[in-house]
Amino acid sequence: MDPQKSANADFYTLDIGGMTCASCVSRVEKALGKVPGVEGVTVNLATEQARVRLTKGAVAGIEDLIGAIQKTGYEASLSNPKGPHSEKPQKAFWAADGLGRVLLGFTLSAPLILPMLLMPFGIHWSLSPLWQLALATPVQFVLGWRFYKAGFKSLLAGVGNMDLLVALGTSSAYGLSIYLMLTSSHAQHELYFEGAAVIICMVLLGKWLEARAKHQTSEAIRALQRLWPEQAKVLNPELAVDAQLVLDQYRNLPLDQVLPKDHVLVLPGERIPVDGLILLGSSHVDESLLTGESEPIKKQLGSKVIGGALNGEGLLVIEAQAVGIESLLSKIITLVEEAQTQKAPIQKLVDQVSAIFVPSVIVIALLTALGNWLYFDSASLAILRAVSVLVIACPCALGLATPAAIMAGTGVAARFGILIKDPQVLEQAHRLNVVAFDKTGTLTLGHPKLIAITPLVPVSESEILGAAAGLQLGSEHPLAKALLSAAQEKNIPPIASSAHQALPGIGIEGVPSSGPWQDQRISLQSIASLENHPQYQDLLTKAQTGFAAGHTISVLLSKANPEMPPIPIALCAFGDAIKPHTKEAIANLHALHIQTVMLSGDNTAAANRVAQSLGIDEVFAQIMPGDKATIIRQLQNAHNPEQRRWVAMVGDGVNDAPALAAADVGMAMSTGTDVAMQAAGITLMHGDPNLVADAIDISKRTWNKIRQNLFWAFIFNATGIPLAALGYLSPMLAGSAMALSSFCVLSNALLLKRWHRLS
């Protein structure tokens, strides 16, 4: 497979050069959409990228896609896979969007503008027509050549764009000045060279400001990319892992040469180059830029570390597990970039408007010229007002309104450890009025401990613990780990079992190889699963003390006679501590006027105890994992079916995945399983429930910025075009206003970078 191709063989990301407005986006999308085999395409003006999906087995390749874009007048190249030091350089000083061209343009235009500035002081002076022509011509045809080139190509493609409007407008003013200079001996004070030159300078200034603002909106990605060190200290694999031997027994290798299973040395104060496990040493590691966790985290033998994190005071030897584009840091960058490149659904409306916008403006400009000519009998006045219409109508702000806000919002979210998969999630999240939490691992730490064993038959606790722990050998379930840990602490060897069988949502069963229940089938089950057992009420009564304390209660049973109900052996009480700041997180959601719900497989009394201590509004207890998605759908249509509620699900386990997918917005803790994160639209990079309210708040603020930007962009054009047609805006003022509108839209979006956490 081509190394520059996406992991999905039918998917490409292309860098596009030369796009200037929403009309350009529409042109590129149409061109790519006509390539045989293209299944889907999205083009983003702010990131200057196109994402193209081909049907499986499509004949078209990257050359066809690039060729289609180039035929429409734009530059295109395959975007490099994201890895260490892959960030794009800033624009060069003399680039098309560089500062050099702006300064040169204003330098040449200054003598043309000076007479206008002197007139209020009673000084009537101007350059000769030839000097005006000499200064305006390089601005018009050298600095402004980019507008002619792009505008001509847009005409060949049968559509219009911002460059066409600028080229038409400035050429009209420049041509009128040439005509007056040649036909009138008193035209020195009636030429409009300065108007054409200043319009081009203002548009160039606007493009430079846009480029700077775009650069700032993607600062979050560049900050992540800078976390990668250039090299890694790789040890000889045959070298014993010993602190006395490793300090001078390594090779400095480029990061792309490090392989999984390599042993990597990380000195105090260095960036960790790869994802892996600590084989030697302990330290505090700062993962703040990756997870949003502000405090350094204690890491020791066997702990997982993330590439890009900053090592603290200790020397570490790490076994590499994921490197390069397979690392968590690379996946985070890819996720953020995908979110910034994709379009929000509201952008489709903007694209539809932009497709007819430029042709409509040209028609309005022609009608303006004709109407003013007939009414005032002045060709120069008619042309100037038509030029103002063409210039003021440039749809730059319209094209940037949505993507700029999305880039800023997803960027600031990533900086605080909130990864948003796509803009559609942003649109959904701002509507949320219900948040449902899974209990274990989401509201609690997910590391339960065995609190007590209550025998129900005359057998010792050690025999009960040995049998129960034996059932859990090899299991990764939190309760299994609690039993095995308790047995290890008490030096009780687990009794190996055979014929293991997991009971999804219920528990586990097996046949012990020794002990009081040798060759009998025993099971460890939740009390809720025993609702039809003859002793169910008696078991509930005995478990009330544990429920009152918020403990999870499981029952160990033996099935000596398959035809009789299983015999309860003991009650096992597990305690799982509530995460710090969870109560504060619930309060923050209430402050956002959001109802909170808890889903738990625990007994109702135990679940209610936890919910009451946290202030959660509604509890669904004793539910099976498969029922969570059903409850989410019930919450969405509860109370009044005509007033649908918008529900988020927050979870971390495999059994939460269906509910995460069913919810309007799924939020997965990165401390949980990969399945949960794949099903969720938002990933919370560390297990702090406060991030739920933070994610919703960022969504609301981003959505507000999108609405503000679109409002001002539409209002700007809706009011500016009539004013220009009626003569209230000169071409120079129109150019200045057009550049200012784009700058204001981008600046408004960048205000999101000032966002701070709710807690």
PDB file of N, CA, C and O in Angstrom, residues 10 32-40 52-60 65:
ATOM      1  N   ASP A  10      -9.275   3.442   0.458  1.00  0.00           N
ATOM      2  CA  ASP A  10     -10.113   4.187  -0.467  1.00  0.00           C
ATOM      3  C   ASP A  10     -10.365   5.610   0.011  1.00  0.00           C
ATOM      4  O   ASP A  10     -11.369   6.220  -0.325  1.00  0.00           O
ATOM      5  N   LEU A  32     -14.296  17.336  -7.960  1.00  0.00           N
ATOM      6  CA  LEU A  32     -13.953  16.025  -7.404  1.00  0.00           C
ATOM      7  C   LEU A  32     -15.131  15.068  -7.503  1.00  0.00           C
ATOM      8  O   LEU A  32     -14.954  13.867  -7.729  1.00  0.00           O
ATOM      9  N   GLY A  33     -16.339  15.597  -7.322  1.00  0.00           N
ATOM     10  CA  GLY A  33     -17.525  14.749  -7.383  1.00  0.00           C
ATOM     11  C   GLY A  33     -17.757  14.144  -8.757  1.00  0.00           C
ATOM     12  O   GLY A  33     -18.427  13.111  -8.886  1.00  0.00           O
ATOM     13  N   LYS A  34     -17.202  14.766  -9.802  1.00  0.00           N
ATOM     14  CA  LYS A  34     -17.372  14.255 -11.164  1.00  0.00           C
ATOM     15  C   LYS A  34     -16.370  13.162 -11.517  1.00  0.00           C
ATOM     16  O   LYS A  34     -16.511  12.506 -12.551  1.00  0.00           O
ATOM     17  N   VAL A  35     -15.350  12.981 -10.686  1.00  0.00           N
ATOM     18  CA  VAL A  35     -14.359  11.927 -10.949  1.00  0.00           C
ATOM     19  C   VAL A  35     -15.023  10.566 -10.743  1.00  0.00           C
ATOM     20  O   VAL A  35     -15.625  10.322  -9.691  1.00  0.00           O
ATOM     21  N   PRO A  36     -14.947   9.656 -11.714  1.00  0.00           N
ATOM     22  CA  PRO A  36     -15.589   8.342 -11.563  1.00  0.00           C
ATOM     23  C   PRO A  36     -15.074   7.604 -10.324  1.00  0.00           C
ATOM     24  O   PRO A  36     -13.871   7.555 -10.075  1.00  0.00           O
ATOM     25  N   GLY A  37     -16.006   7.089  -9.547  1.00  0.00           N
ATOM     26  CA  GLY A  37     -15.626   6.313  -8.372  1.00  0.00           C
ATOM     27  C   GLY A  37     -15.608   7.100  -7.085  1.00  0.00           C
ATOM     28  O   GLY A  37     -15.453   6.512  -5.997  1.00  0.00           O
ATOM     29  N   VAL A  38     -15.779   8.428  -7.146  1.00  0.00           N
ATOM     30  CA  VAL A  38     -15.793   9.232  -5.919  1.00  0.00           C
ATOM     31  C   VAL A  38     -17.143   9.055  -5.231  1.00  0.00           C
ATOM     32  O   VAL A  38     -18.193   9.339  -5.807  1.00  0.00           O
ATOM     33  N   GLU A  39     -17.101   8.584  -4.006  1.00  0.00           N
ATOM     34  CA  GLU A  39     -18.321   8.311  -3.254  1.00  0.00           C
ATOM     35  C   GLU A  39     -18.728   9.489  -2.388  1.00  0.00           C
ATOM     36  O   GLU A  39     -19.911   9.770  -2.195  1.00  0.00           O
ATOM     37  N   GLY A  40     -17.749  10.201  -1.849  1.00  0.00           N
ATOM     38  CA  GLY A  40     -18.044  11.345  -0.994  1.00  0.00           C
ATOM     39  C   GLY A  40     -16.865  12.292  -0.968  1.00  0.00           C
ATOM     40  O   GLY A  40     -15.708  11.874  -1.083  1.00  0.00           O
ATOM     41  N   VAL A  52     -11.507  12.944   0.425  1.00  0.00           N
ATOM     42  CA  VAL A  52     -12.199  12.245  -0.659  1.00  0.00           C
ATOM     43  C   VAL A  52     -12.285  10.762  -0.340  1.00  0.00           C
ATOM     44  O   VAL A  52     -11.284  10.132   0.014  1.00  0.00           O
ATOM     45  N   ARG A  53     -13.497  10.201  -0.464  1.00  0.00           N
ATOM     46  CA  ARG A  53     -13.688   8.759  -0.272  1.00  0.00           C
ATOM     47  C   ARG A  53     -14.109   8.150  -1.597  1.00  0.00           C
ATOM     48  O   ARG A  53     -15.056   8.619  -2.233  1.00  0.00           O
ATOM     49  N   LEU A  54     -13.394   7.117  -2.006  1.00  0.00           N
ATOM     50  CA  LEU A  54     -13.688   6.414  -3.254  1.00  0.00           C
ATOM     51  C   LEU A  54     -14.458   5.129  -2.968  1.00  0.00           C
ATOM     52  O   LEU A  54     -14.306   4.534  -1.892  1.00  0.00           O
ATOM     53  N   THR A  55     -15.261   4.713  -3.925  1.00  0.00           N
ATOM     54  CA  THR A  55     -15.932   3.430  -3.781  1.00  0.00           C
ATOM     55  C   THR A  55     -14.900   2.314  -3.830  1.00  0.00           C
ATOM     56  O   THR A  55     -13.820   2.471  -4.414  1.00  0.00           O
ATOM     57  N   LYS A  56     -15.214   1.208  -3.226  1.00  0.00           N
ATOM     58  CA  LYS A  56     -14.259   0.102  -3.160  1.00  0.00           C
ATOM     59  C   LYS A  56     -13.945  -0.403  -4.567  1.00  0.00           C
ATOM     60  O   LYS A  56     -14.826  -0.652  -5.378  1.00  0.00           O
ATOM     61  N   GLY A  57     -12.650  -0.495  -4.862  1.00  0.00           N
ATOM     62  CA  GLY A  57     -12.212  -0.974  -6.157  1.00  0.00           C
ATOM     63  C   GLY A  57     -12.316   0.051  -7.276  1.00  0.00           C
ATOM     64  O   GLY A  57     -12.281  -0.311  -8.457  1.00  0.00           O
ATOM     65  N   ALA A  58     -12.445   1.345  -6.916  1.00  0.00           N
ATOM     66  CA  ALA A  58     -12.564   2.393  -7.933  1.00  0.00           C
ATOM     67  C   ALA A  58     -11.299   2.458  -8.783  1.00  0.00           C
ATOM     68  O   ALA A  58     -10.186   2.296  -8.282  1.00  0.00           O
ATOM     69  N   VAL A  59     -11.486   2.706 -10.090  1.00  0.00           N
ATOM     70  CA  VAL A  59     -10.351   2.795 -11.007  1.00  0.00           C
ATOM     71  C   VAL A  59      -9.579   4.088 -10.781  1.00  0.00           C
ATOM     72  O   VAL A  59      -8.362   4.145 -10.929  1.00  0.00           O
ATOM     73  N   ALA A  60     -10.272   5.160 -10.422  1.00  0.00           N
ATOM     74  CA  ALA A  60      -9.629   6.463 -10.224  1.00  0.00           C
ATOM     75  C   ALA A  60      -8.620   6.395  -9.086  1.00  0.00           C
ATOM     76  O   ALA A  60      -8.815   5.674  -8.104  1.00  0.00           O
ATOM     77  N   LEU A  65      -7.618  12.603  -9.088  1.00  0.00           N
ATOM     78  CA  LEU A  65      -8.171  13.601  -8.171  1.00  0.00           C
ATOM     79  C   LEU A  65      -7.411  14.914  -8.287  1.00  0.00           C
ATOM     80  O   LEU A  65      -8.016  15.994  -8.376  1.00  0.00           O
TER      81      LEU A  65
END
